[in-house]
Amino acid sequence: MEKFKYLIITASILFFVKVNAQADCVLGVGVTNDSVISDIFQLNEMQNEKLISFSAELKYRNDVLSNELQNVAERHPQSNVTELRQLADKYKAVMDSMNSVQSLIDKRMLALFNPKQYELYRTLCKEANRSPYLVMPIIYADSIVDENR
């Protein structure tokens, strides 16, 4: 059991370092309060509905992955170094899946942004020294188009 605690602490530290070292600019759908995202980017009604839907989807997918993580921790043998390495690999795979799901959901939400909302996202990413996800914003019929571009 002591080895498992050490493994979890080590994996958590490595995950924390990886998250802080990565260059992706995460929007945070499902992590950040929906009302905060809605207020910052002034989302329209359709975007707000999608945001709520995407947040629920992320929560569901992460719940499934968390259960998988718990099953791995409880059922995987941990009696020698090889088994601990295998456990760490399985743990990393699930954590990578969680990161991929977050990225996928954020990109789906960003694809619903209009050009001004997406430009605000890019500006905030630049201020945070992060690389924004590249998506093509939508031109909505009610959007104001700047003809001087």
PDB file of C-alpha atoms in Angstrom:
ATOM      1  CA  MET A   1       0.000   0.000   0.000  1.00  0.00           C
ATOM      2  CA  GLU A   2       2.917   2.332   0.740  1.00  0.00           C
ATOM      3  CA  LYS A   3       4.238   1.793  -2.796  1.00  0.00           C
ATOM      4  CA  PHE A   4       0.853   2.726  -4.228  1.00  0.00           C
ATOM      5  CA  LYS A   5       0.771   6.002  -2.265  1.00  0.00           C
ATOM      6  CA  TYR A   6       4.269   6.834  -3.506  1.00  0.00           C
ATOM      7  CA  LEU A   7       3.239   6.025  -7.077  1.00  0.00           C
ATOM      8  CA  ILE A   8       0.115   8.215  -6.899  1.00  0.00           C
ATOM      9  CA  ILE A   9       2.055  11.141  -5.422  1.00  0.00           C
ATOM     10  CA  THR A  10       4.751  10.816  -8.088  1.00  0.00           C
ATOM     11  CA  ALA A  11       2.204  10.551 -10.899  1.00  0.00           C
ATOM     12  CA  SER A  12       0.305  13.566  -9.541  1.00  0.00           C
ATOM     13  CA  ILE A  13       3.472  15.656  -9.445  1.00  0.00           C
ATOM     14  CA  LEU A  14       4.390  14.607 -12.979  1.00  0.00           C
ATOM     15  CA  PHE A  15       0.860  15.416 -14.162  1.00  0.00           C
ATOM     16  CA  PHE A  16       1.003  18.842 -12.470  1.00  0.00           C
ATOM     17  CA  VAL A  17       4.356  19.616 -14.097  1.00  0.00           C
ATOM     18  CA  LYS A  18       3.091  18.445 -17.484  1.00  0.00           C
ATOM     19  CA  VAL A  19      -0.079  20.553 -17.238  1.00  0.00           C
ATOM     20  CA  ASN A  20       1.923  23.644 -16.283  1.00  0.00           C
ATOM     21  CA  ALA A  21       4.509  23.015 -18.993  1.00  0.00           C
ATOM     22  CA  GLN A  22       2.061  22.436 -21.828  1.00  0.00           C
ATOM     23  CA  ALA A  23       1.478  25.200 -24.308  1.00  0.00           C
ATOM     24  CA  ASP A  24      -2.229  24.624 -25.032  1.00  0.00           C
ATOM     25  CA  CYS A  25      -4.621  27.394 -24.033  1.00  0.00           C
ATOM     26  CA  VAL A  26      -7.487  25.539 -22.389  1.00  0.00           C
ATOM     27  CA  LEU A  27     -10.892  27.237 -22.509  1.00  0.00           C
ATOM     28  CA  GLY A  28     -12.032  25.139 -19.542  1.00  0.00           C
ATOM     29  CA  VAL A  29     -15.521  24.033 -20.568  1.00  0.00           C
ATOM     30  CA  GLY A  30     -16.848  21.859 -17.768  1.00  0.00           C
ATOM     31  CA  VAL A  31     -14.095  23.006 -15.412  1.00  0.00           C
ATOM     32  CA  THR A  32     -14.685  26.744 -15.345  1.00  0.00           C
ATOM     33  CA  ASN A  33     -18.158  27.835 -14.257  1.00  0.00           C
ATOM     34  CA  ASP A  34     -20.384  28.123 -17.347  1.00  0.00           C
ATOM     35  CA  SER A  35     -21.588  31.588 -16.351  1.00  0.00           C
ATOM     36  CA  VAL A  36     -17.997  32.868 -16.257  1.00  0.00           C
ATOM     37  CA  ILE A  37     -17.318  31.655 -19.805  1.00  0.00           C
ATOM     38  CA  SER A  38     -20.682  33.015 -20.933  1.00  0.00           C
ATOM     39  CA  ASP A  39     -20.042  36.442 -19.395  1.00  0.00           C
ATOM     40  CA  ILE A  40     -16.472  36.798 -20.641  1.00  0.00           C
ATOM     41  CA  PHE A  41     -17.261  35.835 -24.217  1.00  0.00           C
ATOM     42  CA  GLN A  42     -20.827  37.251 -24.272  1.00  0.00           C
ATOM     43  CA  LEU A  43     -22.306  34.038 -25.626  1.00  0.00           C
ATOM     44  CA  ASN A  44     -25.617  34.059 -27.479  1.00  0.00           C
ATOM     45  CA  GLU A  45     -28.509  31.773 -26.539  1.00  0.00           C
ATOM     46  CA  MET A  46     -27.478  28.905 -28.843  1.00  0.00           C
ATOM     47  CA  GLN A  47     -23.885  29.078 -27.603  1.00  0.00           C
ATOM     48  CA  ASN A  48     -25.069  29.028 -23.979  1.00  0.00           C
ATOM     49  CA  GLU A  49     -27.178  25.926 -24.656  1.00  0.00           C
ATOM     50  CA  LYS A  50     -24.221  24.201 -26.300  1.00  0.00           C
ATOM     51  CA  LEU A  51     -21.934  25.246 -23.423  1.00  0.00           C
ATOM     52  CA  ILE A  52     -24.281  23.608 -20.910  1.00  0.00           C
ATOM     53  CA  SER A  53     -24.490  20.494 -23.087  1.00  0.00           C
ATOM     54  CA  PHE A  54     -20.709  20.296 -23.549  1.00  0.00           C
ATOM     55  CA  SER A  55     -20.147  20.766 -19.806  1.00  0.00           C
ATOM     56  CA  ALA A  56     -22.504  17.882 -19.056  1.00  0.00           C
ATOM     57  CA  GLU A  57     -20.789  15.719 -21.680  1.00  0.00           C
ATOM     58  CA  LEU A  58     -17.365  16.450 -20.200  1.00  0.00           C
ATOM     59  CA  LYS A  59     -18.603  15.625 -16.703  1.00  0.00           C
ATOM     60  CA  TYR A  60     -20.068  12.323 -17.913  1.00  0.00           C
ATOM     61  CA  ARG A  61     -16.912  11.327 -19.820  1.00  0.00           C
ATOM     62  CA  ASN A  62     -14.658  12.280 -16.900  1.00  0.00           C
ATOM     63  CA  ASP A  63     -16.863  10.319 -14.487  1.00  0.00           C
ATOM     64  CA  VAL A  64     -16.428   7.243 -16.691  1.00  0.00           C
ATOM     65  CA  LEU A  65     -12.663   7.794 -16.841  1.00  0.00           C
ATOM     66  CA  SER A  66     -12.485   8.396 -13.070  1.00  0.00           C
ATOM     67  CA  ASN A  67     -14.253   5.070 -12.486  1.00  0.00           C
ATOM     68  CA  GLU A  68     -11.769   3.424 -14.809  1.00  0.00           C
ATOM     69  CA  LEU A  69      -8.921   5.024 -12.863  1.00  0.00           C
ATOM     70  CA  GLN A  70     -10.369   3.789  -9.584  1.00  0.00           C
ATOM     71  CA  ASN A  71     -10.750   0.264 -10.996  1.00  0.00           C
ATOM     72  CA  VAL A  72      -7.149   0.285 -12.188  1.00  0.00           C
ATOM     73  CA  ALA A  73      -5.931   1.361  -8.752  1.00  0.00           C
ATOM     74  CA  GLU A  74      -8.038  -1.191  -6.887  1.00  0.00           C
ATOM     75  CA  ARG A  75      -7.605  -4.224  -9.132  1.00  0.00           C
ATOM     76  CA  HIS A  76      -4.109  -3.971 -10.528  1.00  0.00           C
ATOM     77  CA  PRO A  77      -1.468  -6.012  -8.695  1.00  0.00           C
ATOM     78  CA  GLN A  78       1.221  -3.932  -6.993  1.00  0.00           C
ATOM     79  CA  SER A  79       3.608  -6.459  -5.549  1.00  0.00           C
ATOM     80  CA  ASN A  80       6.731  -5.689  -7.607  1.00  0.00           C
ATOM     81  CA  VAL A  81       8.354  -2.955  -9.672  1.00  0.00           C
ATOM     82  CA  THR A  82       7.094  -4.327 -13.002  1.00  0.00           C
ATOM     83  CA  GLU A  83       3.497  -4.331 -11.795  1.00  0.00           C
ATOM     84  CA  LEU A  84       3.907  -0.803 -10.430  1.00  0.00           C
ATOM     85  CA  ARG A  85       5.272   0.349 -13.798  1.00  0.00           C
ATOM     86  CA  GLN A  86       2.292  -1.229 -15.554  1.00  0.00           C
ATOM     87  CA  LEU A  87      -0.029   0.502 -13.096  1.00  0.00           C
ATOM     88  CA  ALA A  88       1.658   3.844 -13.788  1.00  0.00           C
ATOM     89  CA  ASP A  89       1.297   3.288 -17.551  1.00  0.00           C
ATOM     90  CA  LYS A  90      -2.421   2.532 -17.180  1.00  0.00           C
ATOM     91  CA  TYR A  91      -2.841   5.555 -14.910  1.00  0.00           C
ATOM     92  CA  LYS A  92      -1.073   7.797 -17.447  1.00  0.00           C
ATOM     93  CA  ALA A  93      -3.230   6.475 -20.283  1.00  0.00           C
ATOM     94  CA  VAL A  94      -6.425   7.382 -18.415  1.00  0.00           C
ATOM     95  CA  MET A  95      -5.072  10.830 -17.491  1.00  0.00           C
ATOM     96  CA  ASP A  96      -4.092  11.402 -21.139  1.00  0.00           C
ATOM     97  CA  SER A  97      -7.636  10.455 -22.134  1.00  0.00           C
ATOM     98  CA  MET A  98      -9.009  13.051 -19.705  1.00  0.00           C
ATOM     99  CA  ASN A  99      -6.757  15.698 -21.279  1.00  0.00           C
ATOM    100  CA  SER A 100      -7.855  14.667 -24.777  1.00  0.00           C
ATOM    101  CA  VAL A 101     -11.529  14.886 -23.835  1.00  0.00           C
ATOM    102  CA  GLN A 102     -11.011  18.391 -22.399  1.00  0.00           C
ATOM    103  CA  SER A 103      -9.247  19.470 -25.583  1.00  0.00           C
ATOM    104  CA  LEU A 104     -11.986  17.996 -27.780  1.00  0.00           C
ATOM    105  CA  ILE A 105     -14.806  19.691 -25.853  1.00  0.00           C
ATOM    106  CA  ASP A 106     -12.979  23.042 -25.791  1.00  0.00           C
ATOM    107  CA  LYS A 107     -12.396  22.902 -29.549  1.00  0.00           C
ATOM    108  CA  ARG A 108     -16.059  22.103 -30.167  1.00  0.00           C
ATOM    109  CA  MET A 109     -17.063  25.145 -28.116  1.00  0.00           C
ATOM    110  CA  LEU A 110     -14.495  27.397 -29.780  1.00  0.00           C
ATOM    111  CA  ALA A 111     -15.808  26.331 -33.192  1.00  0.00           C
ATOM    112  CA  LEU A 112     -19.111  27.993 -32.208  1.00  0.00           C
ATOM    113  CA  PHE A 113     -17.444  31.343 -31.466  1.00  0.00           C
ATOM    114  CA  ASN A 114     -17.865  34.271 -33.819  1.00  0.00           C
ATOM    115  CA  PRO A 115     -14.689  36.063 -35.007  1.00  0.00           C
ATOM    116  CA  LYS A 116     -14.737  38.658 -32.195  1.00  0.00           C
ATOM    117  CA  GLN A 117     -15.197  36.014 -29.489  1.00  0.00           C
ATOM    118  CA  TYR A 118     -12.406  33.927 -30.987  1.00  0.00           C
ATOM    119  CA  GLU A 119     -10.133  36.965 -31.188  1.00  0.00           C
ATOM    120  CA  LEU A 120     -10.782  37.646 -27.479  1.00  0.00           C
ATOM    121  CA  TYR A 121      -9.857  34.020 -26.742  1.00  0.00           C
ATOM    122  CA  ARG A 122      -6.638  34.413 -28.750  1.00  0.00           C
ATOM    123  CA  THR A 123      -5.805  37.652 -26.896  1.00  0.00           C
ATOM    124  CA  LEU A 124      -6.347  36.033 -23.497  1.00  0.00           C
ATOM    125  CA  CYS A 125      -4.174  33.082 -24.550  1.00  0.00           C
ATOM    126  CA  LYS A 126      -1.407  35.425 -25.643  1.00  0.00           C
ATOM    127  CA  GLU A 127      -1.534  37.216 -22.276  1.00  0.00           C
ATOM    128  CA  ALA A 128      -1.256  33.834 -20.532  1.00  0.00           C
ATOM    129  CA  ASN A 129       1.636  32.768 -22.805  1.00  0.00           C
ATOM    130  CA  ARG A 130      -0.373  29.832 -24.141  1.00  0.00           C
ATOM    131  CA  SER A 131      -1.002  28.632 -27.683  1.00  0.00           C
ATOM    132  CA  PRO A 132      -4.663  28.912 -28.668  1.00  0.00           C
ATOM    133  CA  TYR A 133      -6.474  26.026 -30.309  1.00  0.00           C
ATOM    134  CA  LEU A 134      -6.894  26.766 -33.987  1.00  0.00           C
ATOM    135  CA  VAL A 135     -10.504  26.655 -35.139  1.00  0.00           C
ATOM    136  CA  MET A 136     -12.545  28.456 -37.773  1.00  0.00           C
ATOM    137  CA  PRO A 137     -15.017  30.823 -36.070  1.00  0.00           C
ATOM    138  CA  ILE A 138     -18.570  31.049 -37.402  1.00  0.00           C
ATOM    139  CA  ILE A 139     -19.972  34.165 -39.066  1.00  0.00           C
ATOM    140  CA  TYR A 140     -23.468  34.540 -37.615  1.00  0.00           C
ATOM    141  CA  ALA A 141     -26.221  36.436 -39.434  1.00  0.00           C
ATOM    142  CA  ASP A 142     -26.545  38.763 -36.443  1.00  0.00           C
ATOM    143  CA  SER A 143     -22.787  39.380 -36.225  1.00  0.00           C
ATOM    144  CA  ILE A 144     -21.356  42.726 -37.213  1.00  0.00           C
ATOM    145  CA  VAL A 145     -18.729  42.337 -39.900  1.00  0.00           C
ATOM    146  CA  ASP A 146     -15.837  44.819 -39.850  1.00  0.00           C
ATOM    147  CA  GLU A 147     -15.338  45.708 -43.512  1.00  0.00           C
ATOM    148  CA  ASN A 148     -12.019  47.481 -42.854  1.00  0.00           C
ATOM    149  CA  ARG A 149     -10.105  44.229 -42.319  1.00  0.00           C
TER     150      ARG A 149
END
